[in-house]
PDB file of C-alpha atoms in Angstrom:
ATOM      1  CA  MET A   1      13.138   3.673   8.278  1.00 30.00           C
ATOM      2  CA  SER A   2      12.005   2.204   4.989  1.00 30.00           C
ATOM      3  CA  SER A   3       8.378   1.291   4.560  1.00 30.00           C
ATOM      4  CA  THR A   4       6.157  -1.349   3.042  1.00 32.00           C
ATOM      5  CA  TYR A   5       2.548  -2.441   3.011  1.00 32.00           C
ATOM      6  CA  ALA A   6       1.098  -5.916   3.175  1.00 33.00           C
ATOM      7  CA  ARG A   7      -1.621  -8.343   4.067  1.00 33.00           C
ATOM      8  CA  PHE A   8      -0.686 -11.246   6.252  1.00 35.00           C
ATOM      9  CA  ASP A   9      -2.194 -14.545   7.353  1.00 35.00           C
ATOM     10  CA  THR A  10       1.056 -16.102   8.471  1.00 37.00           C
ATOM     11  CA  VAL A  11       3.841 -13.795   9.525  1.00 39.00           C
ATOM     12  CA  PHE A  12       7.018 -14.610   7.663  1.00 37.00           C
ATOM     13  CA  LEU A  13       9.760 -12.439   8.992  1.00 36.00           C
ATOM     14  CA  LEU A  14      10.366 -10.366   5.915  1.00 32.00           C
ATOM     15  CA  SER A  15       8.896 -13.174   3.854  1.00 29.00           C
ATOM     16  CA  ARG A  16       5.379 -14.471   3.394  1.00 28.00           C
ATOM     17  CA  PHE A  17       3.658 -11.211   4.050  1.00 28.00           C
ATOM     18  CA  ALA A  18       1.041 -10.454   1.546  1.00 29.00           C
ATOM     19  CA  GLY A  19       2.504  -7.192   2.855  1.00 31.00           C
ATOM     20  CA  ALA A  20       3.836  -5.181   5.839  1.00 32.00           C
ATOM     21  CA  LYS A  21       5.748  -2.179   7.079  1.00 33.00           C
ATOM     22  CA  TYR A  22       8.569  -2.511   9.546  1.00 32.00           C
ATOM     23  CA  SER A  23      12.278  -2.088  10.149  1.00 31.00           C
ATOM     24  CA  PRO A  24      14.200  -4.112   7.556  1.00 32.00           C
ATOM     25  CA  LEU A  25      16.276  -7.149   8.385  1.00 31.00           C
ATOM     26  CA  TRP A  26      18.861  -8.281   5.876  1.00 31.00           C
ATOM     27  CA  PRO A  27      19.019 -12.027   5.266  1.00 32.00           C
ATOM     28  CA  SER A  28      22.086 -14.153   5.580  1.00 34.00           C
ATOM     29  CA  SER A  29      22.876 -17.835   5.711  1.00 33.00           C
ATOM     30  CA  SER A  30      22.941 -17.781   9.496  1.00 36.00           C
ATOM     31  CA  SER A  31      19.832 -17.769  11.649  1.00 36.00           C
ATOM     32  CA  SER A  32      21.182 -15.371  14.254  1.00 36.00           C
ATOM     33  CA  SER A  33      20.525 -12.313  12.105  1.00 35.00           C
ATOM     34  CA  HIS A  34      16.762 -12.930  12.165  1.00 36.00           C
ATOM     35  CA  SER A  35      16.149 -14.150  15.676  1.00 34.00           C
ATOM     36  CA  SER A  36      14.732 -11.045  17.294  1.00 33.00           C
ATOM     37  CA  LEU A  37      12.032  -9.524  15.071  1.00 35.00           C
ATOM     38  CA  LEU A  38       8.968 -10.742  16.940  1.00 35.00           C
ATOM     39  CA  SER A  39      10.661 -11.181  20.294  1.00 35.00           C
ATOM     40  CA  SER A  40      12.162  -7.686  20.571  1.00 37.00           C
ATOM     41  CA  GLY A  41       9.089  -5.501  20.647  1.00 42.00           C
ATOM     42  CA  ILE A  42       8.196  -5.050  16.996  1.00 44.00           C
ATOM     43  CA  HIS A  43       4.969  -3.124  16.439  1.00 46.00           C
ATOM     44  CA  LEU A  44       2.893  -3.393  13.262  1.00 49.00           C
ATOM     45  CA  ARG A  45       0.165  -0.983  12.185  1.00 47.00           C
ATOM     46  CA  ALA A  46      -2.643  -2.294   9.984  1.00 48.00           C
ATOM     47  CA  LYS A  47      -5.327  -0.588   7.934  1.00 47.00           C
ATOM     48  CA  PRO A  48      -8.913  -1.775   8.582  1.00 48.00           C
ATOM     49  CA  ASN A  49     -10.064  -2.230   4.964  1.00 41.00           C
ATOM     50  CA  SER A  50      -9.747  -5.933   4.127  1.00 33.00           C
ATOM     51  CA  ARG A  51      -8.135  -5.145   0.773  1.00 34.00           C
ATOM     52  CA  LEU A  52      -5.896  -2.499   2.290  1.00 31.00           C
ATOM     53  CA  ARG A  53      -4.577  -4.474   5.225  1.00 34.00           C
ATOM     54  CA  SER A  54      -1.150  -3.058   5.807  1.00 34.00           C
ATOM     55  CA  VAL A  55       1.320  -2.955   8.615  1.00 34.00           C
ATOM     56  CA  THR A  56       3.690  -0.275   9.692  1.00 34.00           C
ATOM     57  CA  GLY A  57       6.822  -0.958  11.675  1.00 34.00           C
ATOM     58  CA  ALA A  58       7.420   1.086  14.786  1.00 34.00           C
ATOM     59  CA  SER A  59       8.550   0.688  18.362  1.00 33.00           C
ATOM     60  CA  SER A  60       6.809  -1.684  20.749  1.00 35.00           C
ATOM     61  CA  SER A  61       5.091   1.108  22.650  1.00 38.00           C
ATOM     62  CA  SER A  62       1.619   2.175  21.526  1.00 40.00           C
ATOM     63  CA  SER A  63      -0.957   4.670  22.683  1.00 43.00           C
ATOM     64  CA  GLY A  64      -3.903   2.802  21.159  1.00 48.00           C
ATOM     65  CA  PRO A  65      -6.326   0.620  23.119  1.00 52.00           C
ATOM     66  CA  ILE A  66      -5.309  -2.983  23.694  1.00 49.00           C
ATOM     67  CA  ILE A  67      -7.843  -5.252  22.005  1.00 47.00           C
ATOM     68  CA  ALA A  68      -6.398  -8.631  22.897  1.00 45.00           C
ATOM     69  CA  GLY A  69      -3.369 -10.233  24.439  1.00 47.00           C
ATOM     70  CA  SER A  70      -1.556 -13.499  24.006  1.00 46.00           C
ATOM     71  CA  GLU A  71       1.710 -15.251  24.624  1.00 59.00           C
ATOM     72  CA  SER A  72       4.880 -14.517  22.685  1.00 66.00           C
ATOM     73  CA  ILE A  73       5.094 -15.808  19.143  1.00 74.00           C
ATOM     74  CA  GLU A  74       7.244 -18.786  18.283  1.00 78.00           C
ATOM     75  CA  ILE A  75       9.628 -18.181  15.395  1.00 80.00           C
ATOM     76  CA  LYS A  76      10.493 -21.118  13.147  1.00 84.00           C
ATOM     77  CA  SER A  77      13.073 -21.565  10.412  1.00 86.00           C
ATOM     78  CA  LEU A  78      12.202 -23.074   7.047  1.00 87.00           C
ATOM     79  CA  PRO A  79      14.893 -24.159   4.576  1.00 91.00           C
ATOM     80  CA  THR A  80      14.907 -22.580   1.142  1.00 90.00           C
ATOM     81  CA  LYS A  81      17.272 -22.004  -1.755  1.00 91.00           C
ATOM     82  CA  PRO A  82      17.952 -19.117  -4.144  1.00 91.00           C
ATOM     83  CA  ILE A  83      15.488 -18.563  -6.980  1.00 88.00           C
ATOM     84  CA  GLU A  84      16.544 -17.043 -10.286  1.00 87.00           C
ATOM     85  CA  GLY A  85      15.013 -13.857 -11.632  1.00 84.00           C
ATOM     86  CA  GLN A  86      14.730 -11.780  -8.474  1.00 86.00           C
ATOM     87  CA  LYS A  87      16.735  -8.810  -9.695  1.00 84.00           C
ATOM     88  CA  THR A  88      15.233  -5.779  -8.014  1.00 77.00           C
ATOM     89  CA  GLY A  89      14.803  -2.545  -9.954  1.00 73.00           C
ATOM     90  CA  THR A  90      14.882   0.902  -8.390  1.00 64.00           C
ATOM     91  CA  SER A  91      11.120   0.710  -7.833  1.00 63.00           C
ATOM     92  CA  GLY A  92      10.865  -2.936  -6.836  1.00 70.00           C
ATOM     93  CA  LEU A  93      10.199  -6.392  -8.213  1.00 77.00           C
ATOM     94  CA  ARG A  94       7.521  -6.670 -10.900  1.00 78.00           C
ATOM     95  CA  LYS A  95       6.655 -10.108 -12.256  1.00 80.00           C
ATOM     96  CA  LYS A  96       3.709 -12.031 -13.636  1.00 82.00           C
ATOM     97  CA  VAL A  97       1.478 -13.478 -10.922  1.00 82.00           C
ATOM     98  CA  LYS A  98       2.295 -17.028 -12.051  1.00 85.00           C
ATOM     99  CA  VAL A  99       5.959 -16.271 -11.326  1.00 85.00           C
ATOM    100  CA  PHE A 100       5.132 -15.091  -7.816  1.00 82.00           C
ATOM    101  CA  MET A 101       3.138 -18.293  -7.294  1.00 85.00           C
ATOM    102  CA  GLN A 102       6.286 -20.427  -7.441  1.00 86.00           C
ATOM    103  CA  ASP A 103       7.169 -22.094  -4.145  1.00 87.00           C
ATOM    104  CA  ASN A 104       8.891 -19.615  -1.821  1.00 87.00           C
ATOM    105  CA  TYR A 105       9.308 -17.040  -4.610  1.00 87.00           C
ATOM    106  CA  LEU A 106       7.659 -14.256  -2.661  1.00 82.00           C
ATOM    107  CA  ALA A 107       8.851 -15.501   0.722  1.00 83.00           C
ATOM    108  CA  ASN A 108      12.465 -15.538  -0.422  1.00 85.00           C
ATOM    109  CA  TRP A 109      12.375 -12.034  -1.806  1.00 82.00           C
ATOM    110  CA  ILE A 110      10.536 -10.412   1.089  1.00 78.00           C
ATOM    111  CA  GLN A 111      12.991 -12.061   3.460  1.00 78.00           C
ATOM    112  CA  THR A 112      15.509  -9.668   1.912  1.00 73.00           C
ATOM    113  CA  ILE A 113      13.519  -6.466   1.921  1.00 64.00           C
ATOM    114  CA  ASP A 114      10.558  -4.449   3.134  1.00 40.00           C
ATOM    115  CA  ASP A 115       7.837  -4.399   0.519  1.00 35.00           C
ATOM    116  CA  ASP A 116       4.831  -2.509  -0.844  1.00 37.00           C
ATOM    117  CA  GLU A 117       2.118  -4.635  -2.383  1.00 37.00           C
ATOM    118  CA  SER A 118      -0.091  -3.473  -5.182  1.00 36.00           C
ATOM    119  CA  PRO A 119      -3.212  -5.664  -5.658  1.00 36.00           C
ATOM    120  CA  ASN A 120      -3.402  -7.015  -9.195  1.00 37.00           C
ATOM    121  CA  LEU A 121      -5.282  -9.491 -11.325  1.00 35.00           C
ATOM    122  CA  SER A 122      -3.999 -13.051 -11.686  1.00 42.00           C
ATOM    123  CA  ASP A 123      -3.217 -12.510 -15.360  1.00 45.00           C
ATOM    124  CA  ARG A 124      -1.444  -9.232 -14.778  1.00 46.00           C
ATOM    125  CA  TYR A 125       1.481  -8.260 -12.608  1.00 45.00           C
ATOM    126  CA  ILE A 126       2.343  -8.064  -8.953  1.00 52.00           C
ATOM    127  CA  ASN A 127       4.598  -5.161  -8.094  1.00 53.00           C
ATOM    128  CA  PHE A 128       6.528  -5.065  -4.824  1.00 61.00           C
ATOM    129  CA  GLN A 129       8.265  -1.768  -4.294  1.00 62.00           C
ATOM    130  CA  PHE A 130      10.978  -0.669  -1.931  1.00 62.00           C
ATOM    131  CA  ASN A 131      11.254   3.024  -1.116  1.00 65.00           C
ATOM    132  CA  TYR A 132      14.181   4.611   0.654  1.00 65.00           C
ATOM    133  CA  SER A 133      13.751   6.499   3.943  1.00 67.00           C
ATOM    134  CA  SER A 134      13.333   9.715   1.924  1.00 69.00           C
ATOM    135  CA  GLY A 135      10.347   8.196   0.094  1.00 66.00           C
ATOM    136  CA  GLN A 136      12.305   7.907  -3.136  1.00 73.00           C
ATOM    137  CA  PRO A 137      12.933   4.633  -4.999  1.00 74.00           C
ATOM    138  CA  ALA A 138      15.811   2.673  -3.512  1.00 73.00           C
ATOM    139  CA  PRO A 139      19.211   3.496  -5.073  1.00 79.00           C
ATOM    140  CA  GLU A 140      21.173   0.834  -6.921  1.00 81.00           C
ATOM    141  CA  SER A 141      23.543   0.484  -3.972  1.00 81.00           C
ATOM    142  CA  ILE A 142      20.594  -0.933  -2.026  1.00 79.00           C
ATOM    143  CA  THR A 143      18.923  -2.911  -4.802  1.00 80.00           C
ATOM    144  CA  ASP A 144      22.238  -4.548  -5.710  1.00 84.00           C
ATOM    145  CA  LYS A 145      22.600  -5.683  -2.112  1.00 84.00           C
ATOM    146  CA  ILE A 146      19.060  -7.036  -2.142  1.00 82.00           C
ATOM    147  CA  TYR A 147      19.789  -8.993  -5.305  1.00 86.00           C
ATOM    148  CA  GLY A 148      22.950 -10.393  -3.757  1.00 87.00           C
ATOM    149  CA  ASN A 149      20.908 -11.577  -0.800  1.00 86.00           C
ATOM    150  CA  THR A 150      18.478 -13.412  -3.093  1.00 88.00           C
ATOM    151  CA  LEU A 151      21.419 -15.399  -4.473  1.00 90.00           C
ATOM    152  CA  SER A 152      22.589 -16.589  -1.062  1.00 88.00           C
ATOM    153  CA  ILE A 153      19.422 -17.030   0.995  1.00 88.00           C
ATOM    154  CA  SER A 154      19.143 -20.434   2.680  1.00 89.00           C
ATOM    155  CA  GLU A 155      16.258 -20.062   5.126  1.00 86.00           C
ATOM    156  CA  ILE A 156      13.163 -18.036   5.872  1.00 85.00           C
ATOM    157  CA  LYS A 157      11.729 -17.253   9.292  1.00 82.00           C
ATOM    158  CA  VAL A 158       8.037 -17.845   9.932  1.00 80.00           C
ATOM    159  CA  ALA A 159       5.690 -17.249  12.840  1.00 78.00           C
ATOM    160  CA  GLU A 160       2.039 -18.255  12.997  1.00 78.00           C
ATOM    161  CA  ILE A 161      -0.348 -15.704  14.495  1.00 77.00           C
ATOM    162  CA  PRO A 162      -4.086 -15.975  15.214  1.00 78.00           C
ATOM    163  CA  ASP A 163      -6.592 -14.104  13.077  1.00 80.00           C
ATOM    164  CA  ILE A 164      -6.795 -10.385  13.817  1.00 80.00           C
ATOM    165  CA  ASP A 165     -10.006  -8.423  13.317  1.00 82.00           C
ATOM    166  CA  LEU A 166      -8.866  -5.688  10.941  1.00 81.00           C
ATOM    167  CA  SER A 167     -12.296  -4.038  10.938  1.00 82.00           C
ATOM    168  CA  HIS A 168     -11.757  -2.501  14.384  1.00 83.00           C
ATOM    169  CA  VAL A 169      -9.262   0.257  15.141  1.00 85.00           C
ATOM    170  CA  GLY A 170      -6.996  -0.625  18.051  1.00 87.00           C
ATOM    171  CA  VAL A 171      -4.054  -2.747  19.149  1.00 87.00           C
ATOM    172  CA  THR A 172      -3.734  -6.523  19.398  1.00 84.00           C
ATOM    173  CA  LYS A 173      -0.747  -7.716  21.422  1.00 81.00           C
ATOM    174  CA  TYR A 174       1.086 -11.032  21.435  1.00 76.00           C
ATOM    175  CA  GLY A 175       3.758 -10.686  24.078  1.00 72.00           C
ATOM    176  CA  ASN A 176       6.200  -8.082  22.758  1.00 72.00           C
ATOM    177  CA  PHE A 177       4.629  -8.257  19.296  1.00 75.00           C
ATOM    178  CA  SER A 178       1.606  -6.102  18.509  1.00 79.00           C
ATOM    179  CA  VAL A 179      -0.579  -5.157  15.567  1.00 82.00           C
ATOM    180  CA  GLU A 180      -2.302  -1.775  15.521  1.00 84.00           C
ATOM    181  CA  VAL A 181      -5.238  -1.241  13.175  1.00 86.00           C
ATOM    182  CA  ILE A 182      -5.429   2.384  12.066  1.00 85.00           C
ATOM    183  CA  ASP A 183      -7.833   4.488  10.015  1.00 87.00           C
ATOM    184  CA  PRO A 184      -5.702   5.433   6.993  1.00 86.00           C
ATOM    185  CA  ILE A 185      -8.280   7.816   5.551  1.00 89.00           C
ATOM    186  CA  SER A 186      -8.427  10.046   8.620  1.00 89.00           C
ATOM    187  CA  ASP A 187      -4.618   9.991   8.866  1.00 86.00           C
ATOM    188  CA  TYR A 188      -4.290  11.014   5.217  1.00 88.00           C
ATOM    189  CA  LEU A 189      -6.982  13.670   5.507  1.00 92.00           C
ATOM    190  CA  GLU A 190      -5.230  15.215   8.495  1.00 92.00           C
ATOM    191  CA  LEU A 191      -1.971  15.367   6.533  1.00 90.00           C
ATOM    192  CA  MET A 192      -3.632  16.906   3.475  1.00 92.00           C
ATOM    193  CA  GLU A 193      -5.235  19.609   5.623  1.00 94.00           C
ATOM    194  CA  ASP A 194      -1.740  20.623   6.721  1.00 93.00           C
ATOM    195  CA  VAL A 195      -0.436  20.696   3.140  1.00 93.00           C
ATOM    196  CA  PHE A 196      -3.297  22.382   1.256  1.00 94.00           C
ATOM    197  CA  ASP A 197      -5.663  25.279   1.930  1.00 96.00           C
ATOM    198  CA  PHE A 198      -8.924  23.360   2.292  1.00 95.00           C
ATOM    199  CA  ASP A 199     -10.968  26.521   2.832  1.00 96.00           C
ATOM    200  CA  LEU A 200      -9.763  27.924  -0.483  1.00 96.00           C
ATOM    201  CA  ILE A 201     -10.451  24.662  -2.332  1.00 95.00           C
ATOM    202  CA  ARG A 202     -13.851  24.334  -0.676  1.00 96.00           C
ATOM    203  CA  GLY A 203     -14.731  27.806  -1.880  1.00 96.00           C
ATOM    204  CA  LEU A 204     -13.794  26.894  -5.455  1.00 94.00           C
ATOM    205  CA  LEU A 205     -15.769  23.645  -5.454  1.00 94.00           C
ATOM    206  CA  SER A 206     -18.845  25.432  -4.110  1.00 92.00           C
ATOM    207  CA  ARG A 207     -18.980  27.872  -7.030  1.00 93.00           C
ATOM    208  CA  SER A 208     -21.940  27.424  -9.336  1.00 90.00           C
ATOM    209  CA  ASP A 209     -19.782  28.225 -12.375  1.00 90.00           C
ATOM    210  CA  PHE A 210     -17.103  25.613 -11.623  1.00 92.00           C
ATOM    211  CA  GLY A 211     -17.432  21.921 -12.378  1.00 92.00           C
ATOM    212  CA  PHE A 212     -15.183  19.192 -10.955  1.00 93.00           C
ATOM    213  CA  MET A 213     -14.790  15.466 -11.653  1.00 92.00           C
ATOM    214  CA  PHE A 214     -12.471  12.880 -10.101  1.00 93.00           C
ATOM    215  CA  ASP A 215     -12.209   9.394 -11.624  1.00 92.00           C
ATOM    216  CA  ALA A 216     -10.795   6.916  -9.102  1.00 91.00           C
ATOM    217  CA  MET A 217     -10.783   4.164 -11.761  1.00 90.00           C
ATOM    218  CA  HIS A 218     -12.092   1.685  -9.154  1.00 90.00           C
ATOM    219  CA  ALA A 219      -8.680   1.760  -7.459  1.00 89.00           C
ATOM    220  CA  VAL A 220      -7.768   2.317  -3.813  1.00 88.00           C
ATOM    221  CA  THR A 221      -8.071   6.096  -4.147  1.00 89.00           C
ATOM    222  CA  GLY A 222     -11.823   5.650  -4.400  1.00 90.00           C
ATOM    223  CA  ALA A 223     -11.958   4.943  -0.673  1.00 91.00           C
ATOM    224  CA  TYR A 224     -10.452   8.375  -0.016  1.00 92.00           C
ATOM    225  CA  ALA A 225     -12.353  10.352  -2.644  1.00 93.00           C
ATOM    226  CA  LYS A 226     -15.747  10.756  -0.968  1.00 93.00           C
ATOM    227  CA  PRO A 227     -14.435  11.517   2.559  1.00 94.00           C
ATOM    228  CA  ILE A 228     -12.059  14.152   1.191  1.00 94.00           C
ATOM    229  CA  PHE A 229     -13.834  15.720  -1.778  1.00 95.00           C
ATOM    230  CA  VAL A 230     -17.495  15.282  -0.853  1.00 95.00           C
ATOM    231  CA  ASP A 231     -17.641  15.090   2.938  1.00 95.00           C
ATOM    232  CA  ASN A 232     -14.869  17.598   3.660  1.00 95.00           C
ATOM    233  CA  LEU A 233     -14.454  19.810   0.601  1.00 95.00           C
ATOM    234  CA  GLU A 234     -18.213  19.728  -0.127  1.00 94.00           C
ATOM    235  CA  ALA A 235     -17.963  18.706  -3.771  1.00 94.00           C
ATOM    236  CA  LYS A 236     -21.115  17.277  -5.323  1.00 93.00           C
ATOM    237  CA  PRO A 237     -21.542  13.514  -4.752  1.00 93.00           C
ATOM    238  CA  ASP A 238     -21.739  12.885  -8.495  1.00 92.00           C
ATOM    239  CA  SER A 239     -18.316  14.490  -8.972  1.00 93.00           C
ATOM    240  CA  ILE A 240     -16.735  11.159  -7.993  1.00 94.00           C
ATOM    241  CA  SER A 241     -16.619   8.583 -10.786  1.00 92.00           C
ATOM    242  CA  ASN A 242     -15.750   4.886 -10.407  1.00 91.00           C
ATOM    243  CA  GLY A 243     -15.232   5.509  -6.707  1.00 90.00           C
ATOM    244  CA  VAL A 244     -15.771   1.974  -5.396  1.00 91.00           C
ATOM    245  CA  PRO A 245     -12.453   0.076  -5.092  1.00 90.00           C
ATOM    246  CA  LEU A 246     -12.699  -3.262  -6.895  1.00 89.00           C
ATOM    247  CA  GLU A 247     -10.200  -6.106  -6.983  1.00 86.00           C
ATOM    248  CA  ASP A 248     -10.429  -6.268 -10.777  1.00 87.00           C
ATOM    249  CA  PHE A 249     -10.682  -2.471 -11.169  1.00 87.00           C
ATOM    250  CA  GLY A 250     -14.062  -2.937 -12.840  1.00 86.00           C
ATOM    251  CA  HIS A 251     -12.348  -4.785 -15.690  1.00 86.00           C
ATOM    252  CA  GLY A 252     -10.444  -1.593 -16.442  1.00 85.00           C
ATOM    253  CA  HIS A 253      -6.800  -0.639 -16.155  1.00 83.00           C
ATOM    254  CA  PRO A 254      -6.018   2.024 -13.524  1.00 82.00           C
ATOM    255  CA  ASP A 255      -3.354   3.796 -15.559  1.00 81.00           C
ATOM    256  CA  PRO A 256      -4.508   7.406 -15.958  1.00 82.00           C
ATOM    257  CA  ASN A 257      -3.982   8.389 -19.572  1.00 81.00           C
ATOM    258  CA  LEU A 258      -6.258   9.403 -22.420  1.00 83.00           C
ATOM    259  CA  THR A 259      -6.821   5.753 -23.353  1.00 85.00           C
ATOM    260  CA  TYR A 260      -7.511   4.059 -20.024  1.00 86.00           C
ATOM    261  CA  ALA A 261      -9.230   7.097 -18.492  1.00 85.00           C
ATOM    262  CA  LYS A 262     -11.667   7.298 -21.407  1.00 86.00           C
ATOM    263  CA  ASP A 263     -14.653   7.663 -19.069  1.00 87.00           C
ATOM    264  CA  LEU A 264     -13.178  10.886 -17.741  1.00 88.00           C
ATOM    265  CA  VAL A 265     -12.136  12.093 -21.195  1.00 89.00           C
ATOM    266  CA  ASP A 266     -15.659  11.572 -22.537  1.00 90.00           C
ATOM    267  CA  VAL A 267     -17.147  13.576 -19.667  1.00 89.00           C
ATOM    268  CA  MET A 268     -14.631  16.393 -20.095  1.00 89.00           C
ATOM    269  CA  TYR A 269     -15.347  16.687 -23.825  1.00 87.00           C
ATOM    270  CA  ARG A 270     -19.083  17.093 -23.347  1.00 88.00           C
ATOM    271  CA  ASP A 271     -20.524  20.525 -24.042  1.00 85.00           C
ATOM    272  CA  ASP A 272     -21.617  20.679 -20.411  1.00 87.00           C
ATOM    273  CA  GLY A 273     -18.470  18.986 -19.107  1.00 88.00           C
ATOM    274  CA  PRO A 274     -16.716  20.062 -15.903  1.00 91.00           C
ATOM    275  CA  ASP A 275     -13.947  22.649 -15.812  1.00 91.00           C
ATOM    276  CA  PHE A 276     -11.426  20.401 -14.097  1.00 91.00           C
ATOM    277  CA  GLY A 277     -11.082  16.636 -14.134  1.00 91.00           C
ATOM    278  CA  ALA A 278      -8.510  14.237 -12.726  1.00 90.00           C
ATOM    279  CA  ALA A 279      -7.853  10.504 -12.594  1.00 89.00           C
ATOM    280  CA  SER A 280      -5.297   8.539 -10.607  1.00 85.00           C
ATOM    281  CA  ASP A 281      -3.619   5.175 -10.830  1.00 81.00           C
ATOM    282  CA  ALA A 282      -3.998   2.323  -8.348  1.00 75.00           C
ATOM    283  CA  MET A 283      -1.673   3.835  -5.742  1.00 70.00           C
ATOM    284  CA  LEU A 284      -1.958   7.586  -6.435  1.00 68.00           C
ATOM    285  CA  LYS A 285       1.505   7.668  -7.968  1.00 68.00           C
ATOM    286  CA  LYS A 286       0.382   8.952 -11.349  1.00 67.00           C
ATOM    287  CA  MET A 287      -2.388  11.336 -12.274  1.00 70.00           C
ATOM    288  CA  VAL A 288      -3.866  12.874 -15.394  1.00 72.00           C
ATOM    289  CA  ARG A 289      -5.447  16.305 -15.137  1.00 72.00           C
ATOM    290  CA  LEU A 290      -7.753  17.774 -17.761  1.00 73.00           C
ATOM    291  CA  MET A 291      -9.039  21.348 -17.858  1.00 69.00           C
ATOM    292  CA  THR A 292     -11.435  23.128 -20.169  1.00 64.00           C
ATOM    293  CA  MET A 293     -10.717  26.628 -21.446  1.00 53.00           C
ATOM    294  CA  LYS A 294     -13.393  28.501 -19.544  1.00 54.00           C
ATOM    295  CA  THR A 295     -13.123  31.782 -17.732  1.00 44.00           C
ATOM    296  CA  LEU A 296     -14.030  31.542 -14.071  1.00 44.00           C
TER     297      LEU A 296
END
């Protein structure tokens, strides 16, 4: 199943999500192809951080505690028409924010695809990405079909849902539709412990002759840095730089290279600089790693 992330106030079935993760529905001019998303047991998983609110599509069953219940959600159809310029690349749709602000621009496109939202500034870009089931960017055979759908779309499906408290882990149910709030940091930490030898890394970070620095560039990775590096791997607290996620990235640009990661570069070039430094982009897709030529 393909995946996406999103915030949502109003649930548009594959439309006005400010993001979500679920089984894809392909749009058509008929309403029958969209009639069952919220009425057939769809289950969404959401992250508790208000800026990281995301949903993950799964089956209707859930092992989490039920926080609240309600009646089934009413699905409505809203007329729309194709919008030019929604050609999807292999890694998604990337446009200026003012383009996304056009009426139904985002709703139309998400009606055709699952999406992955990257928070951006109003004068920068919004990037919605579609990854294949393997985790790779969608092949052209898929993106061409998505583009074809954007040229023929005639309606979007919408369902209003009450506010959900995303600060508490658990499940909120509305008939056969449910939203599960998860702790993404603990999930990610558990996965990383299976992939890497944490005891070995912890031993390295505890050495008095080894210095380490991670620059989160005020992006989402900052929320993971302290729990993983400091709390679990026992790195020094001051080894995390720019670790507080900010909506404007602290007026920086979270693209880890020698220009935008200048804070890290300056630290690494000090006479007493650390032995290993790293910085990541907004979604941990790109990293820069810097090492000094010291003998451990």
